[in-house]
Amino acid sequence: MAATGPAATGHTFPYVSYLRVYEPLEAFSDAQQLVMLEQRSRERKVTEGIERTHSLHRILRQVSDPFPHHGADLVRVLHFPGASGTTTQYYCPNQLAVRTSLAAESLGQTIRGPLVDVLLPEAATDAHQARLDPETVAETTAKLHTRSATWGIPFSWFVLIHEDDLTEVIEDGGEVRTVRVAAPVHECIERAKHAMASLAIAAPELDLIDDLTDIIEWLQLFRLDAVVELDYGPVADLVFPDESPMDVRLGIECLSEGDMTGAAASYRRLASRWIPIRQLARAN
């Protein structure tokens, strides 16, 4: 499907996708569990709506301040089927305060000059740092449950999921709002390790190996009974139904078998699907 751009679809925000890890309630501290129990019955679409409203509020402040202020952290709840057929609730804390701080730090290293002061005023940055809890910020930074990607999904994320994994398609008014694919974390780790081992022999120069190494180290921070969710976000409307997980897997298999023609074909399919979307980042 050809990408037509944010204006054509009525979408006014950058296309952001998320890779999240959900853990059972007992994986969290008593204080975190209280917050989660308060939000466990809230529908996912309500949580997403609250987050969008808060984002708009920060953007539209009269004084430039992109950071979240005081308030309970949002929690996403995932209902995932177990081996016995029962459904279990898993939880992913938003950790917005710390993630915003890390994003601001990354932006400050990318952009130089007076634009940094406009986007990240020193007073707002200092106030945000003062609001962070010093007793929990280090632990939260070391174990973030959410990763995000703008204007496309990293190919390494597709290694973690298969087309037969639990998939939820969220539609509204004929538009695909998002697609969410979930799989047990231990399966995702095994898939990533298998792919990395194949690439290490067939194509050791690929950056994908470094990406997979980083993802494996990240996923190993969590309990083995956790669940990974790939949330396409609004970019799903431009690519769904999406065969990227299969194309990535076939491409790696072809490389390991020495089938350069098959590997090239897989990459062409991926490129034709995702390069136009990434080019939207540079479009007016």
Coordinates of C-alpha atoms in Angstrom, one line a residue:
M1 CA 0.0 0.0 0.0
A2 CA 1.4 3.4 -0.9
A3 CA 2.0 5.9 1.9
T4 CA 0.0 9.0 1.3
G5 CA 1.2 11.1 4.2
P6 CA -0.3 12.4 7.4
A7 CA -2.3 15.1 5.8
A8 CA -4.0 12.7 3.4
T9 CA -5.0 10.4 6.3
G10 CA -6.0 13.1 8.7
H11 CA -3.2 12.1 11.0
T12 CA -1.5 15.1 12.6
F13 CA 1.2 13.4 14.8
P14 CA 4.4 11.6 13.7
Y15 CA 3.8 7.9 13.2
V16 CA 5.1 6.3 16.5
S17 CA 5.2 2.6 17.1
Y18 CA 6.0 0.9 20.4
L19 CA 7.6 -2.3 21.6
R20 CA 6.3 -3.1 25.1
V21 CA 7.0 -5.7 27.7
Y22 CA 4.1 -6.7 30.0
E23 CA 4.7 -8.5 33.3
P24 CA 2.4 -10.2 35.8
L25 CA 1.3 -8.1 38.8
E26 CA 3.6 -9.8 41.3
A27 CA 6.6 -8.6 39.3
F28 CA 6.1 -5.1 40.5
S29 CA 6.6 -3.3 43.9
D30 CA 3.7 -2.9 46.3
A31 CA 3.3 0.8 45.4
Q32 CA 3.2 0.0 41.7
Q33 CA 0.7 -2.8 42.2
L34 CA -1.7 -0.3 43.9
V35 CA -1.5 2.0 40.9
M36 CA -2.1 -1.0 38.5
L37 CA -5.0 -2.4 40.5
E38 CA -6.7 1.0 40.3
Q39 CA -6.4 1.0 36.5
R40 CA -6.8 -2.7 35.7
S41 CA -10.5 -2.4 34.6
R42 CA -10.0 0.6 32.3
E43 CA -10.3 -0.2 28.6
R44 CA -7.2 0.2 26.5
K45 CA -8.8 2.8 24.2
V46 CA -9.5 4.9 27.2
T47 CA -5.9 4.8 28.3
E48 CA -4.7 5.7 24.8
G49 CA -7.2 8.6 24.8
I50 CA -5.9 9.9 28.1
E51 CA -2.3 9.7 26.8
R52 CA -3.2 11.7 23.6
T53 CA -5.0 14.3 25.7
H54 CA -2.0 14.7 28.0
S55 CA 0.4 14.9 25.0
L56 CA -1.7 17.7 23.4
H57 CA -1.8 19.6 26.7
R58 CA 2.0 19.5 26.9
I59 CA 2.3 20.7 23.3
L60 CA -0.2 23.5 23.7
R61 CA 1.2 25.0 26.9
Q62 CA 1.8 28.7 26.6
V63 CA 5.2 28.3 28.2
S64 CA 7.4 25.8 26.4
D65 CA 7.5 22.7 28.7
P66 CA 7.4 19.3 27.1
F67 CA 7.7 17.4 30.3
P68 CA 4.9 15.7 32.2
H69 CA 4.0 17.2 35.6
H70 CA 2.6 15.4 38.7
G71 CA 0.1 12.6 38.2
A72 CA -0.2 8.9 38.5
D73 CA 1.6 6.9 35.8
L74 CA -0.6 5.4 33.2
V75 CA -0.7 1.6 33.0
R76 CA -1.6 -0.6 30.0
V77 CA -3.2 -3.9 30.7
L78 CA -2.9 -6.9 28.3
H79 CA -5.1 -10.0 28.5
F80 CA -3.0 -12.9 27.2
P81 CA -4.2 -16.5 27.0
G82 CA -2.2 -19.1 29.0
A83 CA -1.4 -22.7 28.2
S84 CA -4.5 -23.9 30.1
G85 CA -6.8 -21.7 28.0
T86 CA -7.3 -19.2 30.8
T87 CA -6.6 -15.5 30.2
T88 CA -4.1 -13.7 32.5
Q89 CA -3.7 -10.0 33.0
Y90 CA -0.2 -8.5 32.4
Y91 CA 0.8 -4.9 33.1
C92 CA 3.1 -2.4 31.4
P93 CA 3.8 0.9 33.3
N94 CA 4.1 3.9 31.0
Q95 CA 7.1 5.2 32.9
L96 CA 6.6 8.5 31.0
A97 CA 8.6 10.7 33.4
V98 CA 11.8 8.8 32.9
R99 CA 11.2 8.1 29.2
T100 CA 10.7 11.8 28.6
S101 CA 13.8 12.6 30.5
L102 CA 15.9 10.2 28.4
A103 CA 14.3 11.4 25.2
A104 CA 15.2 15.0 26.1
E105 CA 18.7 14.0 26.8
S106 CA 19.0 12.3 23.4
L107 CA 17.5 15.3 21.6
G108 CA 19.9 17.6 23.4
Q109 CA 22.8 15.5 22.0
T110 CA 21.3 15.6 18.5
I111 CA 20.4 19.2 18.2
R112 CA 22.8 22.0 18.9
G113 CA 22.5 25.8 19.2
P114 CA 19.6 28.0 20.3
L115 CA 16.9 25.5 19.1
V116 CA 17.7 23.3 22.1
D117 CA 16.8 26.2 24.5
V118 CA 13.5 26.7 22.6
L119 CA 12.5 23.0 22.7
L120 CA 14.0 22.2 26.1
P121 CA 14.1 25.3 28.3
E122 CA 16.6 25.0 31.1
A123 CA 14.0 25.9 33.7
A124 CA 11.6 23.2 32.5
T125 CA 14.4 20.6 32.4
D126 CA 15.5 21.5 35.9
A127 CA 12.0 21.4 37.2
H128 CA 11.4 18.0 35.6
Q129 CA 14.6 16.6 37.1
A130 CA 13.5 17.8 40.6
R131 CA 10.1 16.0 40.2
L132 CA 11.8 12.6 39.5
D133 CA 12.0 10.3 42.5
P134 CA 15.7 9.7 43.2
E135 CA 14.9 6.4 44.9
T136 CA 13.3 4.8 41.8
V137 CA 14.6 6.7 38.8
A138 CA 17.8 4.6 38.5
E139 CA 15.9 1.3 38.7
T140 CA 13.3 2.6 36.2
T141 CA 15.9 3.8 33.8
A142 CA 17.7 0.4 33.9
K143 CA 14.4 -1.5 33.2
L144 CA 12.2 0.5 30.8
H145 CA 9.2 -1.5 29.7
T146 CA 8.6 0.5 26.5
R147 CA 10.7 1.3 23.4
S148 CA 9.4 3.6 20.7
A149 CA 10.2 4.2 17.0
T150 CA 9.1 7.1 14.8
W151 CA 8.3 7.0 11.1
G152 CA 8.6 3.2 10.8
I153 CA 9.3 0.0 12.7
P154 CA 12.9 -1.3 13.1
F155 CA 13.3 -4.6 11.2
S156 CA 14.8 -6.1 14.3
W157 CA 11.4 -5.8 16.0
F158 CA 9.8 -8.0 13.3
V159 CA 12.2 -10.8 14.2
L160 CA 10.4 -11.1 17.6
I161 CA 6.9 -11.8 16.1
H162 CA 5.4 -14.3 13.8
E163 CA 2.2 -14.0 11.7
D164 CA 0.4 -16.6 13.8
D165 CA 1.0 -14.7 17.1
L166 CA -1.9 -13.2 19.0
T167 CA -3.0 -10.2 16.8
E168 CA -5.5 -7.5 17.6
V169 CA -6.6 -5.1 14.8
I170 CA -8.1 -1.8 16.1
E171 CA -10.3 -0.1 13.5
D172 CA -12.5 3.0 13.6
G173 CA -14.5 4.5 10.8
G174 CA -12.9 2.3 8.2
E175 CA -9.4 3.3 9.3
V176 CA -6.9 0.9 11.0
R177 CA -5.9 2.8 14.2
T178 CA -3.3 0.3 15.2
V179 CA -2.4 -3.4 15.1
R180 CA -1.0 -5.1 18.2
V181 CA 0.9 -8.4 18.1
A182 CA 1.8 -10.2 21.3
A183 CA 4.0 -13.2 22.1
P184 CA 5.7 -14.7 25.2
V185 CA 9.0 -13.1 26.0
H186 CA 10.9 -16.4 26.1
E187 CA 9.7 -17.2 22.5
C188 CA 10.8 -13.7 21.4
I189 CA 14.3 -14.2 22.9
E190 CA 14.6 -17.6 21.2
R191 CA 13.6 -16.1 17.9
A192 CA 16.1 -13.3 18.2
K193 CA 18.9 -15.6 19.2
H194 CA 18.2 -18.0 16.3
A195 CA 18.2 -15.1 13.8
M196 CA 21.3 -13.6 15.3
A197 CA 23.1 -17.0 15.1
S198 CA 22.1 -17.4 11.4
L199 CA 23.3 -13.8 10.6
A200 CA 26.6 -14.2 12.5
I201 CA 27.6 -16.9 10.0
A202 CA 25.9 -15.7 6.8
A203 CA 26.2 -11.9 7.1
P204 CA 28.3 -10.8 10.1
E205 CA 28.5 -7.2 8.8
L206 CA 24.8 -6.5 9.1
D207 CA 23.8 -3.8 11.7
L208 CA 20.8 -6.1 12.4
I209 CA 23.1 -8.3 14.5
D210 CA 23.9 -5.4 16.9
D211 CA 20.2 -4.4 17.1
L212 CA 19.2 -8.0 18.0
T213 CA 22.0 -8.2 20.6
D214 CA 20.6 -5.1 22.2
I215 CA 17.1 -6.4 22.2
I216 CA 18.0 -9.7 23.7
E217 CA 19.9 -8.0 26.5
W218 CA 16.8 -5.8 27.1
L219 CA 14.3 -8.6 27.1
Q220 CA 16.4 -10.7 29.5
L221 CA 15.8 -8.0 32.1
F222 CA 12.3 -9.2 32.5
R223 CA 10.6 -12.4 33.9
L224 CA 10.4 -15.3 31.5
D225 CA 6.6 -15.4 31.9
A226 CA 6.4 -11.8 30.6
V227 CA 4.7 -10.9 27.2
V228 CA 6.1 -8.8 24.4
E229 CA 3.7 -6.6 22.4
L230 CA 4.5 -4.8 19.1
D231 CA 2.1 -1.9 18.8
Y232 CA 2.2 -0.5 15.2
G233 CA 0.4 2.7 16.1
P234 CA -1.2 4.7 13.3
V235 CA 1.3 3.5 10.8
A236 CA -0.7 0.3 10.6
D237 CA -3.2 2.1 8.4
L238 CA -0.5 2.4 5.7
V239 CA 0.8 -1.1 5.8
F240 CA -1.8 -3.5 7.1
P241 CA -2.1 -6.3 6.3
D242 CA 1.6 -6.4 6.8
E243 CA 3.9 -9.3 5.8
S244 CA 7.1 -7.7 7.3
P245 CA 7.6 -10.4 10.0
M246 CA 7.5 -13.1 7.3
D247 CA 9.7 -11.1 4.9
V248 CA 12.3 -10.5 7.6
R249 CA 12.3 -14.2 8.6
L250 CA 12.5 -15.4 4.9
G251 CA 15.3 -12.9 4.3
I252 CA 17.4 -14.3 7.2
E253 CA 16.7 -17.9 6.1
C254 CA 17.8 -17.1 2.6
L255 CA 21.0 -15.5 3.8
S256 CA 21.8 -18.5 6.0
E257 CA 21.2 -20.8 3.0
G258 CA 23.3 -18.7 0.6
D259 CA 20.3 -17.7 -1.5
M260 CA 21.2 -14.1 -2.3
T261 CA 18.4 -13.8 -4.8
G262 CA 15.7 -14.8 -2.2
A263 CA 17.3 -12.5 0.4
A264 CA 17.3 -9.6 -2.1
A265 CA 13.7 -10.2 -3.0
S266 CA 12.7 -10.1 0.7
Y267 CA 14.6 -6.9 1.2
R268 CA 12.9 -5.3 -1.8
R269 CA 9.5 -6.1 -0.4
L270 CA 10.4 -4.6 2.9
A271 CA 12.0 -1.5 1.3
S272 CA 9.0 -0.9 -0.9
R273 CA 6.7 -1.0 2.1
W274 CA 8.8 1.1 4.6
I275 CA 11.0 3.5 2.8
P276 CA 8.1 5.6 1.6
I277 CA 6.9 5.9 5.2
R278 CA 10.3 6.9 6.5
Q279 CA 10.5 9.5 3.8
L280 CA 7.4 11.2 5.4
A281 CA 9.7 12.3 8.2
R282 CA 11.3 14.7 5.7
A283 CA 8.1 15.8 4.0
N284 CA 6.5 19.2 4.6

